[in-house]
Coordinates of C-alpha atoms and ligand atoms in Angstrom, one line a residue:
Chain A
M27 CA 118.1 115.9 109.4
K28 CA 116.7 116.3 113.1
Y29 CA 113.8 113.8 113.8
V30 CA 114.5 111.7 110.7
S31 CA 118.0 110.6 110.6
E32 CA 117.6 109.1 114.4
F33 CA 114.8 107.0 113.2
R34 CA 117.0 105.6 110.1
A35 CA 119.7 104.6 112.5
K36 CA 121.4 101.1 111.6
A37 CA 121.8 100.3 115.0
F38 CA 118.0 100.6 115.7
I39 CA 117.3 98.8 112.3
E40 CA 119.8 95.8 113.4
A41 CA 118.1 95.6 116.9
L42 CA 114.6 95.5 115.4
L43 CA 115.3 92.9 113.1
G44 CA 116.8 90.9 115.9
E45 CA 114.0 90.7 117.8
I46 CA 111.5 90.2 114.8
A47 CA 113.8 87.2 113.8
K48 CA 113.4 85.9 117.6
E49 CA 109.7 86.2 117.3
A50 CA 109.5 84.6 113.6
A51 CA 111.7 81.7 114.8
S52 CA 108.7 79.5 114.8
G53 CA 108.5 79.5 110.9
I54 CA 104.8 80.5 111.1
R55 CA 103.6 82.4 108.0
R56 CA 102.5 85.9 108.7
T57 CA 100.7 88.1 106.5
F58 CA 100.5 92.1 107.3
M59 CA 99.3 95.0 105.5
E60 CA 100.9 98.3 105.3
V61 CA 97.6 100.4 104.1
C62 CA 99.3 103.3 103.2
G63 CA 100.6 104.0 100.0
T64 CA 103.6 106.2 101.6
H65 CA 104.4 103.1 103.6
T66 CA 104.4 101.1 100.5
A67 CA 106.9 103.3 99.1
A68 CA 109.1 103.5 102.6
I69 CA 109.2 100.1 102.7
A70 CA 110.4 99.5 99.0
R71 CA 113.0 102.5 99.5
G72 CA 114.4 101.0 102.4
G73 CA 114.4 97.4 100.8
L74 CA 112.8 96.6 104.2
K75 CA 111.3 93.0 102.5
R76 CA 114.3 91.8 102.1
L77 CA 115.4 92.5 105.5
L78 CA 112.7 90.7 107.1
P79 CA 112.4 86.8 107.9
A80 CA 110.7 84.8 105.0
A81 CA 107.8 84.0 107.1
I82 CA 107.1 87.6 107.4
K83 CA 104.8 88.8 104.2
L84 CA 103.9 92.7 103.9
V85 CA 101.1 93.4 101.3
S86 CA 100.1 96.8 100.4
G87 CA 96.7 98.0 100.5
P88 CA 94.5 100.3 99.5
G89 CA 96.0 103.5 100.8
C90 CA 97.5 104.8 97.5
P91 CA 95.0 107.6 96.3
V92 CA 95.8 107.8 93.0
C93 CA 95.1 104.1 93.0
V94 CA 91.9 103.8 93.9
T95 CA 90.7 106.6 92.0
S96 CA 87.9 105.6 89.9
T97 CA 88.4 105.7 85.9
A98 CA 85.5 107.8 85.8
Y99 CA 86.8 110.4 87.7
I100 CA 90.4 110.9 85.4
D101 CA 87.5 110.9 82.4
A102 CA 85.6 113.6 84.2
A103 CA 89.0 115.3 84.7
M104 CA 90.0 115.0 80.8
A105 CA 86.4 116.1 79.9
R106 CA 87.1 119.4 81.7
A107 CA 90.7 119.7 80.9
L108 CA 89.1 120.0 77.1
R109 CA 87.3 123.0 78.0
P110 CA 89.0 126.2 76.7
E111 CA 88.5 128.2 80.1
V112 CA 89.5 125.4 82.3
T113 CA 92.7 125.0 84.1
I114 CA 93.6 121.9 85.6
A115 CA 95.6 121.8 89.1
T116 CA 96.2 118.5 90.2
F117 CA 99.5 116.8 92.0
G118 CA 101.9 115.1 89.7
D119 CA 100.6 111.6 90.3
M120 CA 97.3 112.0 88.5
L121 CA 99.0 113.3 85.4
R122 CA 99.8 109.6 84.1
V123 CA 96.8 107.7 85.5
P124 CA 95.0 106.0 82.4
G125 CA 91.6 107.2 81.9
S126 CA 89.2 105.6 79.1
A127 CA 90.9 107.9 76.5
G128 CA 94.2 108.5 77.7
T129 CA 95.7 110.5 80.2
L130 CA 96.0 114.4 81.3
E131 CA 99.8 114.2 80.5
A132 CA 98.8 113.4 76.5
A133 CA 95.6 116.3 77.0
K134 CA 98.4 118.7 78.4
A135 CA 100.6 117.6 75.3
R136 CA 97.8 118.3 73.2
G137 CA 97.2 122.1 74.4
A138 CA 94.9 121.7 77.8
D139 CA 96.0 123.7 80.7
V140 CA 97.0 121.2 82.9
R141 CA 99.5 122.5 86.0
V142 CA 101.1 120.3 88.5
V143 CA 101.0 121.8 92.2
L144 CA 102.4 120.7 95.3
S145 CA 99.9 122.1 97.6
V146 CA 96.2 123.3 96.9
L147 CA 97.2 126.9 97.8
E148 CA 99.1 126.9 94.5
A149 CA 95.8 126.2 92.8
L150 CA 94.4 128.7 95.1
A151 CA 96.9 131.4 93.9
M152 CA 96.5 130.5 90.3
A153 CA 92.5 131.0 90.4
R154 CA 93.3 134.5 92.6
E155 CA 95.5 135.7 89.6
R156 CA 93.8 134.5 86.7
P157 CA 89.9 135.4 87.2
D158 CA 89.4 134.7 83.4
R159 CA 90.3 130.8 84.2
R160 CA 88.0 128.4 86.0
V161 CA 91.1 126.5 88.3
V162 CA 89.7 122.9 89.2
F163 CA 91.7 121.4 91.8
L164 CA 91.9 117.6 91.6
G165 CA 91.1 116.7 95.1
I166 CA 92.4 113.5 96.1
G167 CA 93.8 111.8 99.3
F168 CA 92.7 110.8 102.6
E169 CA 92.6 112.5 106.2
T170 CA 95.9 113.9 105.8
T171 CA 95.1 115.9 102.9
A172 CA 91.4 116.7 103.2
P173 CA 92.1 119.3 105.9
T174 CA 94.2 121.3 103.2
T175 CA 91.8 121.2 100.5
A176 CA 88.8 122.7 103.2
A177 CA 91.4 125.1 103.9
A178 CA 91.7 126.5 100.6
L179 CA 87.7 126.0 99.9
A180 CA 87.2 128.0 103.1
R181 CA 89.3 130.7 102.0
A182 CA 88.1 130.8 98.4
R183 CA 84.5 131.2 100.1
A184 CA 85.5 133.8 102.5
E185 CA 87.5 135.8 99.7
G186 CA 84.7 135.3 97.0
I187 CA 87.1 133.6 94.9
G188 CA 84.4 132.2 92.5
N189 CA 86.6 130.7 89.9
F190 CA 88.5 128.2 92.3
L191 CA 86.8 125.0 91.9
V192 CA 87.4 121.3 93.5
A193 CA 86.4 118.0 91.8
S194 CA 86.4 115.9 95.0
A195 CA 87.8 112.4 95.6
H196 CA 88.7 112.8 99.1
K197 CA 88.2 109.3 101.0
T198 CA 88.4 108.3 104.9
M199 CA 90.3 105.4 105.3
P200 CA 88.3 103.1 108.1
A201 CA 85.6 102.2 105.8
A202 CA 88.2 100.5 103.5
M203 CA 89.9 98.8 106.5
R204 CA 86.7 97.6 107.5
A205 CA 85.9 96.2 104.3
L206 CA 89.3 94.5 103.8
A207 CA 88.8 92.8 107.3
A208 CA 85.2 91.6 106.6
D209 CA 86.8 89.8 103.5
P210 CA 87.1 86.1 103.8
A211 CA 89.6 86.3 100.4
V212 CA 91.7 88.7 102.0
A213 CA 93.9 87.1 104.8
V214 CA 95.4 89.8 106.4
E215 CA 96.6 89.0 109.9
G216 CA 97.7 92.6 111.0
Y217 CA 97.8 96.0 109.9
I218 CA 100.2 98.7 109.7
C219 CA 98.0 101.8 110.3
P220 CA 98.8 105.1 108.1
G221 CA 100.4 107.3 110.5
H222 CA 99.7 110.6 108.9
V223 CA 96.1 109.7 108.7
C224 CA 96.3 109.6 112.4
T225 CA 97.9 112.3 112.7
V226 CA 94.7 114.1 112.1
A227 CA 92.0 111.2 112.5
G228 CA 93.6 110.1 115.7
L229 CA 92.9 106.8 117.4
A230 CA 89.3 106.9 117.7
P231 CA 88.2 105.7 114.1
F232 CA 90.5 102.5 114.3
A233 CA 89.9 101.1 117.6
P234 CA 86.5 99.8 116.7
L235 CA 87.9 98.0 113.8
V236 CA 90.5 96.4 115.8
E237 CA 87.6 95.2 118.5
E238 CA 85.4 93.9 116.2
F239 CA 87.5 92.1 114.0
G240 CA 90.2 91.1 116.7
I241 CA 92.9 91.9 114.4
P242 CA 96.3 93.4 115.5
A243 CA 96.9 96.9 114.5
A244 CA 100.0 99.4 114.7
I245 CA 100.1 103.0 114.0
A246 CA 103.5 103.7 112.2
G247 CA 105.9 106.5 111.0
F248 CA 107.3 106.2 107.8
E249 CA 111.5 105.6 109.0
P250 CA 112.6 102.3 108.3
T251 CA 112.5 102.0 112.3
D252 CA 109.0 103.0 112.7
V253 CA 107.5 100.6 110.2
L254 CA 110.1 97.5 111.5
A255 CA 108.8 98.5 115.3
A256 CA 105.1 98.0 113.7
V257 CA 105.9 94.8 112.1
L258 CA 107.7 93.8 115.7
A259 CA 104.8 94.9 117.4
L260 CA 102.1 93.0 115.4
I261 CA 104.2 89.8 115.3
K262 CA 104.4 90.0 119.1
Q263 CA 100.6 90.4 119.5
R264 CA 99.7 87.7 117.3
N265 CA 102.2 85.7 119.1
R266 CA 100.8 86.3 122.0
G267 CA 96.9 86.0 120.7
E268 CA 96.1 89.4 121.6
S269 CA 94.9 92.2 119.5
R270 CA 95.2 95.8 120.4
L271 CA 95.8 99.0 118.3
E272 CA 99.1 100.4 119.5
N273 CA 100.2 103.8 118.9
L274 CA 103.9 103.7 117.6
Y275 CA 104.1 107.2 116.2
R276 CA 103.8 109.5 119.0
R277 CA 105.8 112.0 118.4
S278 CA 103.0 113.0 115.2
V279 CA 100.0 111.2 116.7
R280 CA 98.0 112.5 119.2
P281 CA 95.3 110.3 120.9
E282 CA 92.9 113.0 119.6
G283 CA 94.5 113.8 116.5
N284 CA 93.9 117.2 115.1
P285 CA 90.5 118.2 116.5
K286 CA 91.1 121.9 114.5
A287 CA 91.5 120.0 111.3
R288 CA 88.6 117.9 111.5
R289 CA 86.2 120.6 112.5
L290 CA 87.5 122.4 109.2
V291 CA 86.7 119.4 107.0
A292 CA 83.6 118.8 108.8
S293 CA 82.6 122.4 107.9
V294 CA 83.2 122.1 104.2
F295 CA 82.7 118.7 103.4
E296 CA 80.3 115.7 104.1
P297 CA 80.7 112.2 104.3
A298 CA 79.3 110.6 100.9
D299 CA 79.6 107.2 98.9
A300 CA 82.7 106.2 97.4
W301 CA 83.8 104.3 95.0
W302 CA 87.0 102.2 95.4
R303 CA 89.3 100.4 93.1
G304 CA 89.1 97.0 94.2
L305 CA 86.4 97.7 96.7
G306 CA 83.7 99.3 94.9
V307 CA 81.3 101.8 96.4
L308 CA 81.5 102.2 100.1
P309 CA 79.1 103.9 102.1
G310 CA 79.8 107.3 103.7
S311 CA 83.7 106.5 102.8
G312 CA 84.1 110.0 100.7
L313 CA 83.8 113.5 101.3
A314 CA 81.4 115.8 99.1
L315 CA 81.2 119.2 99.2
R316 CA 78.5 120.9 101.4
R317 CA 75.8 122.6 99.8
E318 CA 77.2 125.6 100.9
Y319 CA 80.3 125.2 98.9
A320 CA 77.8 124.4 95.7
A321 CA 79.5 127.7 93.9
H322 CA 83.1 125.8 94.1
D323 CA 82.0 122.4 93.4
A324 CA 83.0 121.4 90.0
D325 CA 80.6 118.5 89.8
A326 CA 78.1 121.1 90.1
V327 CA 79.6 124.2 88.0
L328 CA 81.2 121.9 85.6
P329 CA 78.7 118.7 85.3
V330 CA 80.4 115.9 82.5
A331 CA 78.2 113.3 81.1
A332 CA 78.7 110.2 82.9
E333 CA 79.9 107.4 80.3
A334 CA 80.8 103.9 81.3
P335 CA 84.5 104.1 81.6
R336 CA 86.7 101.5 80.2
E337 CA 89.3 99.8 82.8
P338 CA 92.6 98.7 81.3
A339 CA 92.3 95.5 79.9
G340 CA 94.3 92.9 82.1
C341 CA 95.0 95.0 84.8
R342 CA 94.9 93.6 88.0
C343 CA 95.4 96.5 90.4
A344 CA 91.8 95.6 92.2
D345 CA 93.3 92.5 93.5
V346 CA 96.6 93.9 94.4
L347 CA 95.1 97.0 96.1
K348 CA 93.3 94.3 98.5
G349 CA 96.6 92.4 99.1
I350 CA 95.0 89.3 97.3
I351 CA 97.7 89.0 94.5
E352 CA 100.9 90.5 94.5
P353 CA 102.0 92.6 91.8
K354 CA 104.3 90.3 90.2
D355 CA 101.3 87.8 90.2
C356 CA 100.0 89.9 87.6
P357 CA 100.4 88.5 83.9
L358 CA 101.3 92.4 82.7
F359 CA 103.7 92.9 85.2
G360 CA 107.5 94.1 84.1
E361 CA 107.0 93.4 80.6
A362 CA 104.2 94.9 79.1
C363 CA 103.5 97.3 82.3
A364 CA 106.3 99.2 83.5
P365 CA 106.8 102.7 85.4
D366 CA 107.8 104.4 82.0
R367 CA 104.6 103.0 80.3
P368 CA 102.1 101.9 83.2
I369 CA 98.7 100.2 82.3
G370 CA 97.3 100.3 85.4
A371 CA 96.9 103.0 88.4
C372 CA 99.1 100.9 90.8
M373 CA 102.2 101.1 88.3
V374 CA 102.0 105.1 88.1
S375 CA 102.1 106.5 91.7
S376 CA 105.5 106.0 93.5
E377 CA 103.1 104.9 96.5
G378 CA 101.4 102.2 94.2
A379 CA 102.2 98.6 94.9
C380 CA 103.1 97.8 91.5
H381 CA 105.3 100.8 90.9
A382 CA 107.1 100.0 94.2
A383 CA 107.8 96.2 93.6
H384 CA 109.1 97.0 90.0
R385 CA 111.7 99.3 91.6
W386 CA 112.2 97.1 94.0
D387 CA 113.0 94.2 92.4
R388 CA 115.4 95.6 89.9
S389 CA 117.3 97.7 92.6
Chain B
M28 CA 100.7 111.5 98.8
C29 CA 100.6 111.1 102.8
V30 CA 104.2 111.9 102.3
A31 CA 105.1 114.1 105.1
F32 CA 108.3 115.6 107.2
P33 CA 109.1 117.3 110.5
M34 CA 110.5 120.4 109.6
R35 CA 111.8 123.3 112.1
V36 CA 109.8 126.6 112.2
T37 CA 112.0 129.2 111.5
A38 CA 109.5 132.4 111.7
V39 CA 106.0 132.8 112.1
T40 CA 103.7 135.7 110.7
G41 CA 100.3 135.1 111.6
D42 CA 99.1 131.9 110.3
R43 CA 101.9 131.8 107.5
G44 CA 105.1 130.1 109.0
R45 CA 108.7 129.4 107.3
V46 CA 110.0 126.0 107.7
A47 CA 113.4 124.1 106.9
L48 CA 114.6 120.9 106.7
G49 CA 118.4 120.5 105.8
D50 CA 118.8 122.8 103.1
V51 CA 115.3 123.0 102.3
E52 CA 113.1 125.8 103.0
Q53 CA 109.4 126.8 102.4
E54 CA 106.6 128.5 103.4
V55 CA 103.7 126.7 105.2
S56 CA 100.3 127.3 106.3
L57 CA 99.8 127.2 110.0
E58 CA 96.1 127.7 110.1
L59 CA 95.4 123.8 111.2
L60 CA 97.5 124.6 114.3
D61 CA 97.5 126.8 117.4
N62 CA 100.3 128.3 119.1
V63 CA 103.1 127.2 116.8
A64 CA 106.4 128.9 117.5
V65 CA 109.9 129.2 116.1
G66 CA 111.9 126.5 117.0
D67 CA 109.1 124.0 116.8
Y68 CA 109.4 121.2 114.6
V69 CA 106.2 120.7 112.7
I70 CA 104.8 117.5 110.7
V71 CA 104.5 119.3 107.1
H72 CA 102.0 117.8 104.0
A73 CA 101.0 119.6 101.1
G74 CA 102.0 123.0 102.1
F75 CA 100.4 122.8 105.6
A76 CA 101.9 122.2 108.8
L77 CA 99.7 119.3 110.0
Q78 CA 101.0 118.7 114.1
T79 CA 103.6 119.9 116.2
L80 CA 106.1 117.4 116.9
D81 CA 106.1 116.2 120.6
R82 CA 109.8 116.0 121.3
G83 CA 109.1 114.4 124.7
E84 CA 107.5 111.5 122.8
A85 CA 110.3 111.4 120.1
A86 CA 112.9 111.2 122.7
E87 CA 110.7 108.3 124.3
T88 CA 110.9 106.4 121.2
L89 CA 114.4 106.8 120.5
A90 CA 115.0 105.4 124.0
M91 CA 113.4 102.5 123.8
L92 CA 115.1 101.7 120.4
G93 CA 118.3 102.1 122.2
A94 CA 117.4 100.1 124.9
L95 CA 116.9 97.1 122.5
T96 CA 120.5 97.8 121.1
R97 CA 121.8 96.8 124.6
P98 CA 120.1 93.7 125.3
E99 CA 122.5 93.3 128.5
E100 CA 120.4 95.7 130.4
E101 CA 116.9 95.2 131.4
P102 CA 114.8 94.9 128.0
A103 CA 112.2 97.3 127.2
P104 CA 109.0 96.2 128.2
Ligands
LIG428 S1 101.5 95.3 87.0 FE1 100.1 97.2 85.7 S2 98.9 96.0 84.7 FE2 99.4 94.5 86.3 S3 98.1 95.1 88.3 FE3 99.7 96.2 88.4 S4 99.2 98.2 87.3 FE4 97.8 96.7 86.7

């Protein structure tokens, strides 16, 4: 697999680990955060934590879309799923996230029309084929995914596919990273920045953060050598007292990102306040449909009565998402809460820190 | 969720294309990019090509990694 296998080469991994060991020889403890859930999954899959020196700790951040999505959002999706004319189309991970009154998976088992899609375009096709159904796509994800939802909405509007609706919980990353950097309870000394978010967003949204908080940052791809190169860059910066934004994923991340994708997002969505599990409401960190798209906005077309959501009792997902505790520090981890019986969102998604830790500990 | 792979473009028809990775072949939307050509590698996420992979940059990164495996030579900066 070209441009994949090369970046998994054992010789490169060993060389990077050797360099990291040299830089970590002082034994000074360093805590770095992989902001992106896809990095969390890649680190777990590659067993990278076991390979790194004990002085280097990697903690997961808020970049798992399913994990940060509110229980209220799941509850709204459940309420809509129960309407006879509604089809819910969603990425698979959302099916098993516990809402106040169960999961979408359970609703599906009881007869609700809930479909798993790999792309928003499949949801749009469903709406096109079944004008009698209202297809509600659950729009979750960050800068990487928002352009795909925007493209589908623009097409639905142009083609007059009025039964295609989006419930948007799309979010943008920099505000969350800023909130974490400003939180004294979070002791992160460097960010592994999300490579595919930056592929779209470019460098500009992240540079000010690095400057303001004096925190080293490295944009990384998702193969083992990409992640290890980022760890090496961060520890080097720390050891030399530097703080810079380094782009180590240049094969995908241009400094300007993908302006065409961003223009499309800006034409469909506008910034809105958004609630993040662990971080609360962050002003302007969400993407809401613009007024021109109100006819496709599930919140406008299919409003649901907001009831106070019930969070799963005892779940410490909120602290896990800030890197304050590790999954194994949660009393429910492993016994009560496991991937086949998840209590919190962080155990559901393969990108969730609890899910990744559970798999890794047992492998 | 932000999972995305570099896939080789095997066909282009307007703003739709076909891409392949190993034995997997799929359709993608190319509407987020300009000037995609057959033979290019693109980063594919959720049914869309998000960026054209920069082969020069990929080669440079691999060269830097290669240099790390040969410490007897001049180390990479
Ligand atoms: S182990 Fe389960 S209950 Fe504990 S924080 Fe993680 S998801 Fe929540």
